[in-house]
Structure formats: structure tokens, C-alpha cells
PDB file of C-alpha atoms in Angstrom:
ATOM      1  CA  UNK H   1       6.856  14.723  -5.271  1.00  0.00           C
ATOM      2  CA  UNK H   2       8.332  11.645  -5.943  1.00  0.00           C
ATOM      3  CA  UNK H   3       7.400   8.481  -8.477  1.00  0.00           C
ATOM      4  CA  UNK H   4       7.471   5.016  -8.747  1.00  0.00           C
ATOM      5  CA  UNK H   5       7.693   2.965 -11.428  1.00  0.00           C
ATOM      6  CA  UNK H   6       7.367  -0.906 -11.921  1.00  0.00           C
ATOM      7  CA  UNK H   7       7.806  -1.648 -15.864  1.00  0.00           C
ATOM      8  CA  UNK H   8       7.078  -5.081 -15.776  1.00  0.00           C
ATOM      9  CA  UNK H   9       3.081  -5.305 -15.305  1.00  0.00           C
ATOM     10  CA  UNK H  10       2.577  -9.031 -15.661  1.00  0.00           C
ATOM     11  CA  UNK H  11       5.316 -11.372 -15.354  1.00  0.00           C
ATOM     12  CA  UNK H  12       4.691 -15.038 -16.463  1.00  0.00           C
ATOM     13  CA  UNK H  13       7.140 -17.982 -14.997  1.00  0.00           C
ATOM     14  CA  UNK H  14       7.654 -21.673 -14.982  1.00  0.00           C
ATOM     15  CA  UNK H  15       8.371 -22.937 -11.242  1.00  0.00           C
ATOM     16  CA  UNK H  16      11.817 -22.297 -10.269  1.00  0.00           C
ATOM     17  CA  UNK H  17      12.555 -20.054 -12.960  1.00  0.00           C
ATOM     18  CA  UNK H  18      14.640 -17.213 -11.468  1.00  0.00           C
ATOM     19  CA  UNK H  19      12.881 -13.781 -10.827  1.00  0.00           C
ATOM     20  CA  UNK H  20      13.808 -10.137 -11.166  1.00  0.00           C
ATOM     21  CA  UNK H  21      11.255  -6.906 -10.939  1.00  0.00           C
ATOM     22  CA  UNK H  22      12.205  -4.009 -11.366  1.00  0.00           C
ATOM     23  CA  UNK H  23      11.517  -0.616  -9.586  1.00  0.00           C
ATOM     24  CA  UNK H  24      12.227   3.043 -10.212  1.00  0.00           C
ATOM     25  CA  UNK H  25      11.884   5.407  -8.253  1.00  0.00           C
ATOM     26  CA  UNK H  26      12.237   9.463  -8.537  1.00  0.00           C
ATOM     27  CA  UNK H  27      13.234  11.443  -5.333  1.00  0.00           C
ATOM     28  CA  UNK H  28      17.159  13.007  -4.593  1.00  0.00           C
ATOM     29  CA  UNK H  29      16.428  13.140  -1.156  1.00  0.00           C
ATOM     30  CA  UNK H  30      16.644  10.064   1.550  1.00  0.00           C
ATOM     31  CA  UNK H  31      14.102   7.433   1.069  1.00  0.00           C
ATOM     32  CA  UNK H  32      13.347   4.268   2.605  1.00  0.00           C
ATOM     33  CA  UNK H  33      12.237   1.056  -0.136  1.00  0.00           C
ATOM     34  CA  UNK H  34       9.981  -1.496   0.192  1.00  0.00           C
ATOM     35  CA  UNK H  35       7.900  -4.422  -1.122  1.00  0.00           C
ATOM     36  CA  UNK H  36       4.903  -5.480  -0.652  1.00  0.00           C
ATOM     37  CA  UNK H  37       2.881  -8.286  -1.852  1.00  0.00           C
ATOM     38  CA  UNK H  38      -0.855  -8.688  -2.571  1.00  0.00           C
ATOM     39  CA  UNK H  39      -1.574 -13.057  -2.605  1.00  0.00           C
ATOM     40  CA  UNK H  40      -5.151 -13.240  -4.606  1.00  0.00           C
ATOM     41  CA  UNK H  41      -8.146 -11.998  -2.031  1.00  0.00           C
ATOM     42  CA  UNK H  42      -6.158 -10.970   0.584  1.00  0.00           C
ATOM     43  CA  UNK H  43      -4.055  -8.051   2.106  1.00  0.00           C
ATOM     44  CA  UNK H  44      -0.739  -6.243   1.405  1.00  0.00           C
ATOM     45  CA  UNK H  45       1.943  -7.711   3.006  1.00  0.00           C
ATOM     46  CA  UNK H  46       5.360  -6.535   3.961  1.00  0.00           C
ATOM     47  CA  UNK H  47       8.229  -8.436   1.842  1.00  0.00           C
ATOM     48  CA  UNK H  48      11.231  -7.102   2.698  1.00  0.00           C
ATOM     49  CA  UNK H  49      11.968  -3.474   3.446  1.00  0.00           C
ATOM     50  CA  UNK H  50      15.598  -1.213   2.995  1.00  0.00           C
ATOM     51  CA  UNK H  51      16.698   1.655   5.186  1.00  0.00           C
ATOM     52  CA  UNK H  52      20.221   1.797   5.380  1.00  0.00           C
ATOM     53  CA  UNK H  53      23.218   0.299   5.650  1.00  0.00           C
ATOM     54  CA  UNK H  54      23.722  -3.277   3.638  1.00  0.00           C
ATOM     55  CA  UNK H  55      22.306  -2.569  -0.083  1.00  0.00           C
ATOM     56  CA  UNK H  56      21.287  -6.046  -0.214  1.00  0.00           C
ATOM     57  CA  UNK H  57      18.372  -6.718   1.517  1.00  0.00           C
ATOM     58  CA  UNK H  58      16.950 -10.085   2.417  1.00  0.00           C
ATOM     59  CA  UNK H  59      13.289 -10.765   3.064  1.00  0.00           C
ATOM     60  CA  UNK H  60      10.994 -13.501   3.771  1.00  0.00           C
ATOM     61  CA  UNK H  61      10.456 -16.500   1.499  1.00  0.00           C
ATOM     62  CA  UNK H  62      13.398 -16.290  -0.225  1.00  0.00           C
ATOM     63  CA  UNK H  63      13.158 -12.590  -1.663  1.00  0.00           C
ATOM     64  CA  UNK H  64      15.901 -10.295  -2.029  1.00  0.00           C
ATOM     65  CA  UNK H  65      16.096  -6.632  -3.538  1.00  0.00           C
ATOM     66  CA  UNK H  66      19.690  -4.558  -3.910  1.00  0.00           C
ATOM     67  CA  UNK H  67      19.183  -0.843  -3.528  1.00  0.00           C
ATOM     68  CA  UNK H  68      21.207   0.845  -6.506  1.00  0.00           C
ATOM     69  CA  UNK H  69      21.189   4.652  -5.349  1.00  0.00           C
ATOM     70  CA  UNK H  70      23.027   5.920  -8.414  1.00  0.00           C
ATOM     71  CA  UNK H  71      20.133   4.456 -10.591  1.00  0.00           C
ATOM     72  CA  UNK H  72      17.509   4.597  -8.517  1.00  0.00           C
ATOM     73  CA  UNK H  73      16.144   1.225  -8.777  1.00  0.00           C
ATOM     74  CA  UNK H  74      15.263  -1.010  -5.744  1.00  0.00           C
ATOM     75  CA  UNK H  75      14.577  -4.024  -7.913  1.00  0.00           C
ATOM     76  CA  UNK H  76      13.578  -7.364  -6.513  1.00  0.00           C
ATOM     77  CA  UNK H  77      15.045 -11.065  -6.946  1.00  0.00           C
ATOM     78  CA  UNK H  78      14.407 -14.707  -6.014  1.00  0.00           C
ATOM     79  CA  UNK H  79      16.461 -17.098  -7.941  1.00  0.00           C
ATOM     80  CA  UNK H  80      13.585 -19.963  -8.404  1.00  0.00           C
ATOM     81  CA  UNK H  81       9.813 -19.141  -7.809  1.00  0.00           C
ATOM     82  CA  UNK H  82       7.712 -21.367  -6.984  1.00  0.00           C
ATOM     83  CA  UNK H  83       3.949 -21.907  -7.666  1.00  0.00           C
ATOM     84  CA  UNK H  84       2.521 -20.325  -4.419  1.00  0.00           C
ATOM     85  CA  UNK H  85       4.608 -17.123  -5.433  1.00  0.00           C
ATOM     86  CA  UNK H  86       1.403 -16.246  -7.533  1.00  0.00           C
ATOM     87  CA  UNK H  87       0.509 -12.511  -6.618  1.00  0.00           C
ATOM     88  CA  UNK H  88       1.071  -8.843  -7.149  1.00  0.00           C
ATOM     89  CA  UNK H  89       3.599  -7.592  -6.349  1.00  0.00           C
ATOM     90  CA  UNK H  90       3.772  -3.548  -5.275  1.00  0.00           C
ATOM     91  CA  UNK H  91       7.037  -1.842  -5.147  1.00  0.00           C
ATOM     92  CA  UNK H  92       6.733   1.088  -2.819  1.00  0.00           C
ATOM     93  CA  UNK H  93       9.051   4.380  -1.350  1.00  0.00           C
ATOM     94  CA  UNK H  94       8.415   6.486   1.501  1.00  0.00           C
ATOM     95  CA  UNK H  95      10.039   9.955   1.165  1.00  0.00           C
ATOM     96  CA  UNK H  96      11.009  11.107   4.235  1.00  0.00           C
ATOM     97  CA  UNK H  97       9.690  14.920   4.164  1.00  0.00           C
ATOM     98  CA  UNK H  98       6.930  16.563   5.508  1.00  0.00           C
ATOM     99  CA  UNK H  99       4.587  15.373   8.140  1.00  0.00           C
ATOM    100  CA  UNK H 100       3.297  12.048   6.017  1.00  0.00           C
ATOM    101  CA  UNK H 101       4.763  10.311   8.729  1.00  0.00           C
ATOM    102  CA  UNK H 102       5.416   6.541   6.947  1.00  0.00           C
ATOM    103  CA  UNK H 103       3.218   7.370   3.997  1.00  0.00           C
ATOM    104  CA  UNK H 104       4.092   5.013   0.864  1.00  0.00           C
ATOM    105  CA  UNK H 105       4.078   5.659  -2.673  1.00  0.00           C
ATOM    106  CA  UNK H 106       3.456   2.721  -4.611  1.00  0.00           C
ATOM    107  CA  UNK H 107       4.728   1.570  -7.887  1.00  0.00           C
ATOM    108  CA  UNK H 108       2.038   0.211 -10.329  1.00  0.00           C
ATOM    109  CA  UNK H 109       2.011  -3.477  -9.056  1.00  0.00           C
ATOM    110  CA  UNK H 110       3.025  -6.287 -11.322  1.00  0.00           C
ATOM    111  CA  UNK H 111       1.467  -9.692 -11.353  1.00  0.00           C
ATOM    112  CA  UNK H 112       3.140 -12.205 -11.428  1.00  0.00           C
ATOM    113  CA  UNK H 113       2.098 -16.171 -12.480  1.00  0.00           C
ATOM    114  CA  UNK H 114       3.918 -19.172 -11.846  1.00  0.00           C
ATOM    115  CA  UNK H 115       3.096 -22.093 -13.833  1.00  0.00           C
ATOM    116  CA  UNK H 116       2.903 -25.567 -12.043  1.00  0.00           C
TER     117      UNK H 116
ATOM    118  CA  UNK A   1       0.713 -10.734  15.227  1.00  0.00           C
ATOM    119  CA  UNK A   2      -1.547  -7.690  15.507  1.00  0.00           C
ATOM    120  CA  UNK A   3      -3.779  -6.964  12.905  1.00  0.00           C
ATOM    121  CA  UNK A   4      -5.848  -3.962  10.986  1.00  0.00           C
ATOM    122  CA  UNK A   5      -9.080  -5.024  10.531  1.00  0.00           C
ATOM    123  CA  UNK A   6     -11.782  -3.400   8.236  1.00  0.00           C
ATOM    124  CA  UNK A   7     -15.208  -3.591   8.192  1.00  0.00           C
ATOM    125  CA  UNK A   8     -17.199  -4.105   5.862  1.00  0.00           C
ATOM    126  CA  UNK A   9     -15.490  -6.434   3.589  1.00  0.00           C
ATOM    127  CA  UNK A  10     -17.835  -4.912   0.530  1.00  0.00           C
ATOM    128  CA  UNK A  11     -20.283  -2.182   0.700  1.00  0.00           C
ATOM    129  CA  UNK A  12     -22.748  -1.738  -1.997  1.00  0.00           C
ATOM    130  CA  UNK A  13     -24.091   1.836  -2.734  1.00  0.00           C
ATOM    131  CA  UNK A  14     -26.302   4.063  -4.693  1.00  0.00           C
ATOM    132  CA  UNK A  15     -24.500   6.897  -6.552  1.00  0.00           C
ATOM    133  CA  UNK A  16     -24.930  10.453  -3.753  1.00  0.00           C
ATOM    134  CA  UNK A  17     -25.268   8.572  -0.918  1.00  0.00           C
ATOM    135  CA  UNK A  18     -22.936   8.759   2.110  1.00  0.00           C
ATOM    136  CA  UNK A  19     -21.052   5.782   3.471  1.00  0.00           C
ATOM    137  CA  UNK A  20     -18.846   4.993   5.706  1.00  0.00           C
ATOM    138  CA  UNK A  21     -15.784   2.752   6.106  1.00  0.00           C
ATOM    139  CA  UNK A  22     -14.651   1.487   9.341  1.00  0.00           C
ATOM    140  CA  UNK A  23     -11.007   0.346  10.091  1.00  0.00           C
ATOM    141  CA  UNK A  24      -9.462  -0.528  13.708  1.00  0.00           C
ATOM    142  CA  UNK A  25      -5.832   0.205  13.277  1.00  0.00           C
ATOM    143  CA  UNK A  26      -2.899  -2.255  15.674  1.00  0.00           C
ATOM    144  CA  UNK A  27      -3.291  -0.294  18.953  1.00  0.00           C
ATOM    145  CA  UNK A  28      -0.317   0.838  19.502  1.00  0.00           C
ATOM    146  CA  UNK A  29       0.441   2.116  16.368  1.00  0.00           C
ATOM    147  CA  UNK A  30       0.143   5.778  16.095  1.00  0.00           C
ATOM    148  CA  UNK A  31      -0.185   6.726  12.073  1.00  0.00           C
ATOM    149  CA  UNK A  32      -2.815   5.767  10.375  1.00  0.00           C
ATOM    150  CA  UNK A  33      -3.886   5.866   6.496  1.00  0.00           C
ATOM    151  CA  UNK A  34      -6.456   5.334   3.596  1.00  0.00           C
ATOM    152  CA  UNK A  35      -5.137   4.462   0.741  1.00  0.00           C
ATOM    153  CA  UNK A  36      -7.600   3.198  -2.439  1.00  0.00           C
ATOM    154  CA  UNK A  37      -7.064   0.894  -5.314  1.00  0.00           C
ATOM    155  CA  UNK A  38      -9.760   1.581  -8.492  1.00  0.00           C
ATOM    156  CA  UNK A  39      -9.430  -1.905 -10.189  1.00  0.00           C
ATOM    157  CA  UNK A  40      -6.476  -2.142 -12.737  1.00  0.00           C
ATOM    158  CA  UNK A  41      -4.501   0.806 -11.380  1.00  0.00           C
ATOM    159  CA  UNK A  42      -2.222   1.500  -8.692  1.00  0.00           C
ATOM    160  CA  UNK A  43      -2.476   1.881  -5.273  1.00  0.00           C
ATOM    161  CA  UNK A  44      -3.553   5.388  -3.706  1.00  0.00           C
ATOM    162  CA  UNK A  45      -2.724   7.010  -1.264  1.00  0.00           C
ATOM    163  CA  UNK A  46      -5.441   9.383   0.112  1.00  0.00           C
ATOM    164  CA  UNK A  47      -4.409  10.692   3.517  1.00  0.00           C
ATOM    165  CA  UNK A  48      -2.537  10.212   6.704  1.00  0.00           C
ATOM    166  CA  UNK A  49      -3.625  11.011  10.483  1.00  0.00           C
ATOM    167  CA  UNK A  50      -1.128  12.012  13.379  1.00  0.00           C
ATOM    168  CA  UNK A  51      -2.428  12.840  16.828  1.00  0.00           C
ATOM    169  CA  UNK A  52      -6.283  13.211  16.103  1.00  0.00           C
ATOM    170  CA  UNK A  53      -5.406  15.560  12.682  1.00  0.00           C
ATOM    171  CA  UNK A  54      -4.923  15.463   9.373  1.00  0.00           C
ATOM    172  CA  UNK A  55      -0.749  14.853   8.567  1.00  0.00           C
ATOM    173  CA  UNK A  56      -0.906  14.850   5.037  1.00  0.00           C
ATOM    174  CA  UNK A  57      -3.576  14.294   2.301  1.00  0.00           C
ATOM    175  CA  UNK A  58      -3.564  13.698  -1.751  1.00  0.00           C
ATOM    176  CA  UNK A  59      -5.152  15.915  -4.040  1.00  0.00           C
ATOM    177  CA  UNK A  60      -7.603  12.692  -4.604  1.00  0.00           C
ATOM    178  CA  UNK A  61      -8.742  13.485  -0.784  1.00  0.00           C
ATOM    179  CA  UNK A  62     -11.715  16.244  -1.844  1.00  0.00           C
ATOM    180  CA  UNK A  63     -13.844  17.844   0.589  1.00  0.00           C
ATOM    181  CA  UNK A  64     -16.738  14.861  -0.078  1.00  0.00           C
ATOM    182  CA  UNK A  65     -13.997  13.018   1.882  1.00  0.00           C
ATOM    183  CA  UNK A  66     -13.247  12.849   6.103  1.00  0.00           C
ATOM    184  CA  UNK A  67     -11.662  10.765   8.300  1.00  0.00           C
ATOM    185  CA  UNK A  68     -12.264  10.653  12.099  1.00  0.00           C
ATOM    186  CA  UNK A  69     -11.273   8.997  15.168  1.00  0.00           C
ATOM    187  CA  UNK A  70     -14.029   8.858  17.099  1.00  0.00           C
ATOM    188  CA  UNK A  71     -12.929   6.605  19.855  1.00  0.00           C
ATOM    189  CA  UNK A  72      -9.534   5.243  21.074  1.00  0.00           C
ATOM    190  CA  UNK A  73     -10.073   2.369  18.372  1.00  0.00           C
ATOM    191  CA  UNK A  74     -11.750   3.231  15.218  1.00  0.00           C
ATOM    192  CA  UNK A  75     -10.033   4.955  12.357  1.00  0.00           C
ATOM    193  CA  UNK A  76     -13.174   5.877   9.868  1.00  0.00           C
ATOM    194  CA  UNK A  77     -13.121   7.129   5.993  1.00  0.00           C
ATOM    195  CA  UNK A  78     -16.411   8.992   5.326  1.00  0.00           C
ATOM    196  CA  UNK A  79     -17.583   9.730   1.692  1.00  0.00           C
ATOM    197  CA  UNK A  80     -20.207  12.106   1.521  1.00  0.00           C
ATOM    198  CA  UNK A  81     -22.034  11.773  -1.262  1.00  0.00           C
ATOM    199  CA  UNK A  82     -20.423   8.906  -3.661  1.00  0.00           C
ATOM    200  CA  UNK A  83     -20.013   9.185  -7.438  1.00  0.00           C
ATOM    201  CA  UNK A  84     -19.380   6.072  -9.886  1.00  0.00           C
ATOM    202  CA  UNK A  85     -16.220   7.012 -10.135  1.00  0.00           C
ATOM    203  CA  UNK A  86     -15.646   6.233  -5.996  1.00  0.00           C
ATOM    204  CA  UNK A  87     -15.672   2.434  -6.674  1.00  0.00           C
ATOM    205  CA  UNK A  88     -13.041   0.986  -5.362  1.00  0.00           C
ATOM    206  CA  UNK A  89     -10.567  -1.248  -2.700  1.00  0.00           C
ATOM    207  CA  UNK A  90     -10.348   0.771   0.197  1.00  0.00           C
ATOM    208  CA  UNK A  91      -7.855  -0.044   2.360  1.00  0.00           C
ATOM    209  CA  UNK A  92      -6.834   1.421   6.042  1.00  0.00           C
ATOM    210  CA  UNK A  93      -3.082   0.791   7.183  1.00  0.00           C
ATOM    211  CA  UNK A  94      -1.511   1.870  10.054  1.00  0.00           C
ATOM    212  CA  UNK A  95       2.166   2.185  11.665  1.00  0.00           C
ATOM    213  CA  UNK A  96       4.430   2.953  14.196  1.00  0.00           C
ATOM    214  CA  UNK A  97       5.836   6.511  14.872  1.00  0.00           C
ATOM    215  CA  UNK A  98       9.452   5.986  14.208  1.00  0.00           C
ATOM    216  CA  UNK A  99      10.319   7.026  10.304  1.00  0.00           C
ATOM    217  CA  UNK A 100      10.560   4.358   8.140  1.00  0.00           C
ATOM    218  CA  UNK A 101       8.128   1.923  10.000  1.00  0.00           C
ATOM    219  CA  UNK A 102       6.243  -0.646   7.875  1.00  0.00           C
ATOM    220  CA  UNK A 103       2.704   0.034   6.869  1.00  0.00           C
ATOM    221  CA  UNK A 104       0.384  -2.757   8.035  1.00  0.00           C
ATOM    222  CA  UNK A 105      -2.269  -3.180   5.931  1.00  0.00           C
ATOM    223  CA  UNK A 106      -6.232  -4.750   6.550  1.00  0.00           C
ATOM    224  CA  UNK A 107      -8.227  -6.487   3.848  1.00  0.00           C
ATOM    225  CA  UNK A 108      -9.526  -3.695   2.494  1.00  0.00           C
ATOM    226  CA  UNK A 109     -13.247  -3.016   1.842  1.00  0.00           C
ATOM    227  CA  UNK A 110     -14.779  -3.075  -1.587  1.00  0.00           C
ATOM    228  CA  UNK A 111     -16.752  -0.073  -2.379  1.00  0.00           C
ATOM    229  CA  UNK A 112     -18.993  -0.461  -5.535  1.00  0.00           C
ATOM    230  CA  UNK A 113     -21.694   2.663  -6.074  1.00  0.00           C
ATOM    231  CA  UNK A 114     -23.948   1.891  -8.699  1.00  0.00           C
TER     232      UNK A 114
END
């Protein structure tokens, strides 16, 4: 079965500080990586997503993540945060095996705070 | 832009009684999940549903646990008789068919059995 893990679980920042979290994951097989983010009281939303192709991947409001296959890691960047980047942020993988269809596995979630 | 919508936003319940969570998936989407979120840990998942069946289901997902699709628009996650330990952010998502399709995610629903 495979793993996710997010070591960073609460991230503190000063507005446009740059931004890196990182994500592990633990599967040999063919996955595709995403991240998701949780904005206080409402609903996971997609950031950016990787199947193939381009290991960079770019995703809305200024996000990035780089797929590293030989270390596993699917960590993600934005090179100056801003205040309304305030959230949780949930790394996830989908295996694809089985009949789970899209099912996710998700990292631990790290929350991250941006100082005005 | 479509979305997953649960009901209720919190449900309050006494410890062995049943409740049930409603969720109406984006309708053309044809996989749809329950995943939960105790506060301070990760998120869940509990199980997947393909075709009016079961896909794939988490060792969380006990038999005090069902989900049913009892119309062409509801996607429900019963709890049978609900322990302390049951509290929780619920939350349905729900995606396309093609592999590697986003999850979309609803607001969740707030379970707290007291």
C-alpha cells in the first residue's frame, strides 16, 4: 500500500517569503501527484496535479511542484506567498492499481501562515 | 463549475445512534468517495463506489458503515450505531472515470457524537 508523507506540519512565513513543502511518497509502481488545499472553513481544492510528461508542473495562483521520481518527492513551491495563501495544505498520490478508481492518499496536511 | 454538495453541514449525535450523511456528487461524474478527517490528523479515505458497488474500501470502513445510491443523485454514508470515536469531517468527493481524474471535493459535514 503506499504512503505519504508531508514533514513540515506547520509552516510560518512573512508575505513574499519564498515557499517549499515537501512530499514523500512510497509506491514503485506508476502514480499520479497532487495538491490540494484546504482555505480555513471551506473545501479541498485542487492545486495543481502531475501525470506525465513535463516534471514541472504549474498550478493555479502561482504554485508549482517538480516530480523527482528517483526520490520520490513531489514537493511544492511558490517563490513569494502572500497573506491570502493562509491554509492547509494536503499533498496527495493516487496509485493506479486495483479498482479504487481515482482514490487519493493523502499526506498529513501542513498549515501554513503568512504574516501580513 | 459543478459542485459536490453535502448536507448537513454539522450533525450532532448521541453515542449508538444511526445517522446519516447525504452528499450529491457533479452528475456526470461516475466515482464517488467518503473520505473522513478526525481533527488534527490526516485525511481518510474510507471507500470508493463504481457502478452502484463497492470499488474499494479501508480497513476504517467496518460493517457499522454503508454507503448507497439510492437515486440517480444522492451518494449517502450511513453509520449505524456511532461511537465517540466517529467524530469527525466527513467529506464526499467525486470524479470522472478516466484514471488520474481530480477528486472534487464538498464542504464536508461535521459529525460530533457525544
Amino acid at each position: 500500500a503506499q504512503s505519504v508523507s508531508q514533514h513540515n506540519h506547520h509552516v510560518i512565513l512573512s508575505e513574499a517569503a519564498s515557499l517549499e513543502l515537501g512530499c514523500n511518497y512510497s509506491y514503485g509502481g506508476t502514480v499520479n501527484l497532487f495538491w490540494y488545499v484546504q482555505y480555513p472553513g471551506q473545501h479541498l481544492q485542487l492545486l495543481l496535479k502531475y501525470f506525465s510528461g513535463d516534471p514541472l508542473v504549474k498550478g493555479i495562483k502561482g504554485f508549482e511542484a517538480e516530480f523527482i521520481k528517483s526520490k520520490f518527492s513531489f514537493n511544492l513551491r511558490k517563490p513569494s506567498v502572500q497573506w491570502s495563501d493562509t491554509a492547509e495544505y494536503f499533498c496527495a498520490v493516487n496509485a493506479l492499481y486495483g479498482n479504487a478508481g481515482n482514490m487519493l492518499t493523502f499526506g498529513g496536511g501542513t498549515r501554513l501562515m503568512v504574516k501580513p | 463549475e459543478p459542485e459536490v454538495t453535502q448536507t448537513p453541514s454539522h450533525q450532532v449525535t448521541q453515542m449508538g445512534q444511526e445517522v446519516i450523511l447525504r452528499c450529491v456528487p457533479i452528475s456526470n461524474h461516475l466515482y464517488f468517495y467518503w473520505y473522513r478527517q478526525i481533527l488534527g490528523q490526516k485525511v481518510e479515505f474510507l471507500v470508493s463506489f463504481y457502478n452502484n458497488e463497492i470499488s474499494e474500501k479501508s480497513e476504517i470502513f467496518d460493517d457499522q458503515f454503508s454507503v448507497e445510491r439510492p437515486d440517480g443523485s444522492n451518494f449517502t454514508l450511513k453509520i449505524r450505531s456511532t461511537k465517540l470515536e466517529d467524530s469527525a469531517m466527513y467529506f464526499c468527493a467525486s470524479s470522472g472515470a478516466v484514471l488520474g481524474s481530480p477528486l472534487h471535493f464538498g464542504n464536508g459535514t461535521r459529525l460530533t457524537v457525544t
